[in-house]
Amino acid sequence: MYIPYGHQTIEEDDIQAVANILRGDFITTGPAAAEFEEKTAAYVGAKYAVTVANGTAALHIACLAAGIQEGDEVIVPAITFAASANCVLYCGAAPVFADIDPVTYNIDPADVERKITDRTRAIIPVHFTGQPCEMDEIHRIAAKYGLLVIEDGAHALGAKYRGKRIGSLHSDMTIFSFHPVKPITTGEGGMAVTDNEKLYQRLLLFRSHGVTREESLMEKNEGGWYYEQLELGYNYRMTDIQAALGSSQLKKLDRFLARRRELAKRYDRAFEGVPGLVTPKQLPDTESGWHLYVLQFTEADRNKVFADLREAGFGVNIHYIPVYHHPYYRKHGYQDVYCPNAEELYSRMISLPLYPGLTEEQQDIVINKVLELSKERS
Ligand SMILES: *Cc1c(COP(=O)(O)O)cnc(C)c1O
C-alpha cells in the first residue's frame, strides 16, 4: 500500500461539474472562470480575482502587475518552492533570500528588514505549510520602506491570520495554486486576488497577451473588432473545464481543511514530547491550512529515516531545498548565500503524508513507523 504525502480528493459531483462544461459552448475562459473568480474572491474576502493557468503564472503576473523589473530586488524566503523566487527572475529582477524563523519556518521579518536595500521593491512572504506569516510585522516593514507585498498563499487557501482569511489582509496581491496536492485542485491552476482596481486591470492584461478591449484603457477605438496590445503579456488563461472543477472543489474546502486539521492534531498527539522529534508550532491567533505536516528529526539520521520511510511505501517528501542551493541559482550569483535557520531545518525535516483522504488506519501505520525510526540514533 503506497501512501503519498499529498493527494487530491475528487468526488462524483466534481466530475459532473466538469462533464457539464464539456457538453456546453464555452470550454476555455468563459462564464465558469468568472464564477470561480467571484466565489473565490467572496470566500477569501478580496475585491477582485483573476484565474490563471497555474500558481507560478499567478506569481509571474503579480510581479509584472507590480512593475518589478531589471535592477529591482524582491525579498523571498529561503525555504519555499522555487516558483516564489523564479517569478522575480522572469521579470529580470533579483530575488534576495531572507532566512526563516526557526519556530514557524516562515520568513523572518527581522531578516527581511536586514536584507532591504535601496533597490528593494517588494516582499513575497510565503505561508509555508499553510501557516500564515507574521503579516502585521511584514506590513509594518513594507509601509516603512515603501515596498509592495505579494503573498504566496499556494499552501494557505482558507487559512486565517488573526481571524481573517489569507487574501483579505490588504496586501497588494495574494496568489493561490490549485495543483492537485494543494488545498483544492483544478488539475493545474492558479489565481491572483487584490483589492486594488489598477492592479486588477494589469493582472487581466498580463494574463492575456497584454491585450484589452476596455475602451477606457485604449488609445482609440476603430470599431467592434478593435483591441489594443498595451503590454507584453502571456497566454496564462484558465479553461472553464478547470474553473468548474474549482467552483465544485471550493464548496468542499472547509470540510477538507477540517479533516487536515484533525489529522495534524493526531500527528501532534503521537509525536509531542517524543525525544528526537520536533512537531510544527502554530502562532497563537492563526489557523493553518495544514497543507504540509513537517516533522523535524533532531537525533536520528534524517536521510536514513527518509530512505526507510520511502522503503516502507510512504511518499514522504522534503519541502523544501533552500532555493539558493539549486545549481541554476549558484551559477547566477547565489553561491555565497547562507541562511542558517533554513539550513538547519532543511537538514532535519521530512513532510509526512497529509491530505483529506488519508484514513486514520493509514496514518497510524505512518505514525508507528516514524516512532520506531526516531529511536535509532545516528
Ligand atoms: C505550488 C506552489 C507554487 C506554484 O504553484 P503551481 O500551481 O504548481 O505553479 C508557488 N509557491 C508555492 C509555495 C507552492 O507550493
XYZ file of C-alpha atoms and ligand atoms in Angstrom:
393
model
C 0.000 0.000 0.000
C 1.569 3.264 -1.174
C 0.702 6.353 0.881
C 1.680 9.628 -0.857
C 2.455 12.890 1.014
C -0.444 14.664 -0.684
C -3.370 13.679 -2.895
C -6.405 15.344 -4.445
C -9.932 14.498 -3.334
C -12.197 14.299 -6.389
C -15.810 13.260 -5.888
C -18.680 12.391 -8.232
C -20.135 15.924 -8.238
C -16.706 17.344 -9.204
C -16.687 15.017 -12.216
C -20.267 16.033 -13.061
C -19.339 19.734 -12.946
C -16.542 19.155 -15.461
C -18.733 16.992 -17.710
C -21.376 19.746 -17.810
C -18.814 22.204 -19.180
C -17.677 19.740 -21.847
C -21.298 19.491 -23.038
C -21.679 23.280 -23.251
C -20.477 26.100 -25.518
C -17.515 27.516 -23.598
C -14.559 25.344 -22.780
C -11.847 27.961 -22.405
C -12.071 31.078 -20.206
C -15.778 31.934 -20.022
C -18.626 32.103 -17.529
C -17.298 29.270 -15.340
C -13.984 31.115 -14.882
C -15.875 34.292 -13.948
C -17.979 32.343 -11.464
C -14.919 30.697 -9.891
C -13.268 34.117 -9.567
C -16.352 35.614 -7.946
C -16.812 32.753 -5.497
C -13.155 32.597 -4.502
C -12.921 36.371 -4.067
C -16.007 36.247 -1.826
C -14.645 33.279 0.136
C -11.205 34.771 0.845
C -12.533 38.320 1.258
C -10.843 40.110 -1.655
C -12.423 42.509 -4.155
C -11.004 41.128 -7.401
C -9.745 37.728 -8.549
C -8.024 36.607 -11.753
C -7.836 32.896 -12.627
C -4.696 31.701 -14.415
C -3.133 28.534 -15.780
C -1.167 27.742 -12.585
C 0.167 29.279 -9.378
C 3.510 30.120 -10.974
C 1.720 32.141 -13.670
C -0.157 33.944 -10.874
C 3.172 34.867 -9.259
C 4.546 35.979 -12.620
C 1.626 38.278 -13.496
C 1.581 39.612 -9.937
C 5.241 40.633 -10.274
C 4.547 42.133 -13.720
C 1.476 43.992 -12.427
C 3.627 45.304 -9.571
C 6.068 46.656 -12.151
C 9.009 44.549 -10.956
C 11.827 44.968 -13.493
C 15.540 44.771 -14.116
C 17.538 46.398 -11.315
C 14.893 45.654 -8.681
C 15.246 43.338 -5.717
C 12.428 41.313 -4.163
C 12.768 39.606 -0.791
C 11.628 35.965 -0.633
C 12.080 33.216 1.982
C 14.966 30.758 1.609
C 12.638 27.789 2.226
C 9.952 27.720 -0.454
C 9.114 26.179 -3.791
C 11.432 27.691 -6.430
C 8.491 29.388 -8.201
C 8.277 32.000 -5.389
C 11.723 33.241 -6.442
C 11.699 32.325 -10.146
C 8.837 34.779 -10.764
C 11.220 37.591 -9.796
C 13.871 36.320 -12.232
C 11.236 36.145 -15.014
C 10.940 39.932 -14.660
C 14.709 40.442 -14.913
C 14.893 41.370 -11.220
C 16.824 39.696 -8.372
C 15.287 37.613 -5.604
C 17.015 38.216 -2.251
C 16.687 35.382 0.248
C 15.649 36.080 3.819
C 16.109 33.417 6.478
C 13.201 31.667 8.150
C 12.013 31.818 11.733
C 13.173 28.590 13.441
C 9.825 28.160 15.236
C 7.265 28.861 12.481
C 9.538 28.062 9.486
C 8.097 31.177 7.822
C 10.059 34.161 6.554
C 11.663 36.020 9.491
C 10.530 39.670 9.439
C 13.718 40.770 11.228
C 15.844 39.231 8.474
C 13.587 40.801 5.826
C 14.392 44.187 7.317
C 18.125 43.412 7.324
C 18.012 42.450 3.619
C 16.369 45.694 2.436
C 18.483 47.897 0.137
C 17.614 50.945 -1.951
C 16.788 48.534 -4.803
C 14.181 46.558 -2.838
C 10.718 46.894 -4.375
C 8.645 44.105 -2.865
C 8.375 41.267 -0.353
C 6.904 37.853 -1.212
C 6.008 36.188 2.105
C 5.098 32.512 1.643
C 2.588 30.987 4.065
C 4.673 27.833 4.316
C 2.730 24.618 5.095
C -0.431 26.770 5.292
C 0.637 28.608 8.449
C 0.211 32.373 7.951
C 3.331 34.545 8.156
C 3.559 37.359 10.694
C 1.709 39.681 8.355
C 1.295 42.638 10.748
C 5.066 42.850 11.045
C 5.580 42.386 7.287
C 3.039 45.115 6.508
C 4.729 47.416 9.033
C 8.101 46.893 7.315
C 6.567 47.298 3.843
C 4.934 50.586 4.839
C 8.142 51.871 6.470
C 10.237 51.260 3.316
C 7.532 51.782 0.670
C 7.502 48.164 -0.547
C 4.787 46.111 -2.231
C 3.616 42.873 -0.636
C 2.670 39.865 -2.771
C 1.565 36.972 -0.571
C 2.310 33.486 -1.867
C -0.732 31.680 -0.492
C -0.215 28.500 -2.550
C -0.451 26.465 0.698
C -2.901 28.686 2.503
C -6.313 28.928 0.811
C -8.732 29.092 3.749
C -6.026 29.644 6.381
C -6.612 32.507 8.832
C -4.401 35.196 10.331
C -5.918 36.949 13.362
C -9.368 35.722 12.328
C -9.080 36.872 8.696
C -8.624 34.599 5.716
C -5.456 34.810 3.623
C -6.440 37.044 0.705
C -8.265 39.568 2.920
C -5.233 41.071 4.668
C -4.923 44.026 2.255
C -1.559 43.102 0.802
C -1.162 44.411 -2.755
C -1.821 40.955 -4.181
C -2.149 37.362 -2.987
C -1.756 34.265 -5.124
C -3.118 30.728 -4.798
C -2.313 27.428 -6.547
C -4.741 24.657 -7.477
C -2.167 21.956 -8.191
C -3.513 18.521 -7.104
C -1.675 18.482 -3.755
C -2.852 21.998 -2.801
C -5.955 22.767 -0.631
C -8.318 22.454 -3.631
C -7.455 21.487 -7.199
C -8.276 22.319 -10.803
C -5.646 19.907 -12.173
C -3.337 22.804 -12.902
C -4.488 26.285 -11.993
C -3.880 29.407 -10.017
C -5.396 32.722 -9.014
C -4.269 36.197 -8.057
C -6.519 38.328 -5.838
C -6.318 42.025 -4.990
C -8.394 44.906 -3.629
C -6.709 47.387 -5.961
C -8.567 48.091 -9.203
C -5.465 49.271 -11.105
C -3.541 46.126 -10.186
C -6.597 44.068 -11.149
C -6.641 45.642 -14.630
C -2.922 44.939 -15.015
C -3.334 41.307 -13.897
C -6.014 40.887 -16.583
C -3.729 42.398 -19.214
C -0.744 40.217 -18.410
C -2.922 37.082 -18.274
C -3.919 37.500 -21.900
C -1.202 38.855 -24.212
C -1.352 42.390 -22.782
C -4.466 42.868 -24.892
C -7.532 44.886 -23.913
C -10.919 45.800 -25.387
C -11.614 48.101 -22.439
C -12.410 51.472 -24.036
C -11.111 53.493 -21.102
C -7.673 51.850 -21.461
C -7.319 52.148 -25.272
C -5.720 54.991 -27.221
C -8.572 54.946 -29.745
C -11.434 52.713 -30.870
C -11.730 51.837 -34.537
C -14.844 49.662 -34.161
C -16.355 46.496 -32.766
C -13.418 44.332 -33.917
C -10.836 46.596 -32.358
C -8.488 45.799 -29.470
C -5.072 47.059 -28.403
C -1.986 45.350 -27.036
C -0.715 47.592 -24.253
C 1.868 45.348 -22.559
C 3.888 42.263 -23.454
C 1.564 39.726 -21.838
C 1.200 35.958 -21.989
C -1.460 33.352 -22.546
C -1.945 32.285 -18.934
C -5.710 31.750 -19.089
C -7.522 29.033 -17.150
C -10.098 26.933 -19.020
C -13.753 26.735 -17.960
C -13.195 22.993 -17.598
C -10.730 23.703 -14.800
C -12.746 26.568 -13.327
C -15.883 24.405 -12.995
C -13.816 21.877 -11.071
C -12.518 24.749 -8.930
C -16.003 26.014 -8.007
C -17.084 22.494 -7.144
C -13.970 21.947 -5.000
C -14.347 25.316 -3.274
C -17.641 24.141 -1.734
C -15.679 21.372 -0.006
C -12.720 23.432 1.135
C -13.892 23.904 4.727
C -14.500 20.176 5.041
C -11.048 19.438 3.571
C -9.421 21.920 5.971
C -11.223 20.475 8.996
C -10.014 16.995 8.057
C -6.429 18.199 7.543
C -6.534 19.891 10.968
C -7.851 16.715 12.595
C -5.103 14.601 11.051
C -2.434 17.153 12.012
C -3.682 17.013 15.622
C -3.370 13.225 15.574
C 0.246 13.545 14.422
C 0.859 16.155 17.140
C -0.570 13.897 19.833
C 1.550 10.976 18.635
C 4.836 12.890 18.410
C 4.722 15.647 21.044
C 7.304 15.116 23.748
C 8.971 12.215 21.927
C 12.738 12.693 22.230
C 14.357 13.381 18.857
C 11.184 14.738 17.235
C 10.078 18.364 16.866
C 6.433 18.931 15.869
C 5.354 22.050 13.950
C 4.344 25.022 16.120
C 1.385 27.321 15.488
C 1.423 31.027 16.223
C -1.423 31.989 18.544
C -4.197 33.717 16.623
C -3.544 31.821 13.378
C -5.286 28.870 11.765
C -3.039 26.908 9.450
C -4.368 25.362 6.256
C -2.199 22.321 7.091
C -1.019 21.843 3.536
C 2.024 20.019 4.908
C 2.975 18.318 8.164
C 6.699 18.950 8.591
C 8.370 16.884 11.290
C 11.962 17.503 12.429
C 14.289 14.646 13.355
C 16.921 16.031 15.716
C 18.705 12.827 16.696
C 18.145 10.183 14.035
C 19.888 10.468 10.648
C 17.263 12.287 8.587
C 18.474 10.874 5.278
C 18.267 7.349 6.601
C 14.796 7.939 8.108
C 13.689 9.358 4.754
C 15.009 6.341 2.847
C 13.405 3.939 5.340
C 10.027 5.695 5.099
C 10.169 5.548 1.301
C 11.160 1.893 1.564
C 8.094 1.309 3.759
C 5.902 2.657 0.926
C 5.279 6.202 2.154
C 5.649 9.017 -0.376
C 7.287 11.292 2.179
C 8.997 14.348 0.818
C 11.222 17.252 1.817
C 9.771 20.741 1.497
C 11.952 22.423 0.510
C 15.581 22.512 -0.549
C 16.716 26.103 0.179
C 16.185 27.743 -3.217
C 19.734 29.134 -3.404
C 21.127 25.551 -3.286
C 19.925 24.862 -6.821
C 22.690 24.813 -9.454
C 20.866 27.454 -11.508
C 20.962 29.873 -8.576
C 24.549 29.027 -7.613
C 25.614 29.696 -11.228
C 23.813 33.029 -11.222
C 25.351 34.787 -8.265
C 23.880 32.974 -5.261
C 26.848 30.703 -4.453
C 27.654 32.579 -1.222
C 24.118 32.869 0.168
C 23.695 31.090 3.501
C 20.647 31.225 5.760
C 21.474 29.270 8.956
C 17.910 28.580 10.142
C 16.905 27.398 6.682
C 19.956 25.122 6.556
C 19.188 23.586 9.931
C 15.531 22.933 9.114
C 16.477 21.521 5.718
C 18.868 19.021 7.317
C 16.241 17.735 9.773
C 12.807 17.853 8.198
C 10.507 15.390 6.473
C 6.940 16.072 5.251
C 4.623 13.258 6.325
C 1.517 12.176 4.399
C -1.353 14.642 4.958
C -4.451 15.003 2.791
C -8.216 14.793 3.372
C -8.499 11.240 2.038
C -5.828 9.821 4.386
C -7.509 7.320 6.729
C -6.671 7.019 10.418
C -5.575 3.420 9.827
C -3.103 4.598 7.172
C -1.947 7.443 9.397
C -1.365 5.034 12.298
C 0.886 2.914 10.108
C 2.933 6.038 9.303
C 2.993 7.099 12.975
C 4.226 3.709 14.182
C 6.991 3.611 11.598
C 8.106 7.163 12.453
C 8.179 6.369 16.190
C 10.212 3.246 15.517
C 12.718 5.127 13.328
C 13.018 8.098 15.707
C 14.562 5.777 18.285
C 17.508 4.933 16.038
C 20.385 7.180 16.969
C 22.770 8.379 14.318
C 2.785 25.008 -5.611
C 3.456 26.272 -5.288
C 3.593 27.322 -6.204
C 3.308 27.190 -7.668
O 2.114 26.691 -7.990
P 1.875 25.869 -9.360
O 0.385 25.915 -9.459
O 2.424 24.497 -9.160
O 2.542 26.606 -10.474
C 4.114 28.515 -5.757
N 4.527 28.670 -4.497
C 4.461 27.674 -3.600
C 4.937 27.928 -2.208
C 3.943 26.439 -3.967
O 3.905 25.441 -3.077
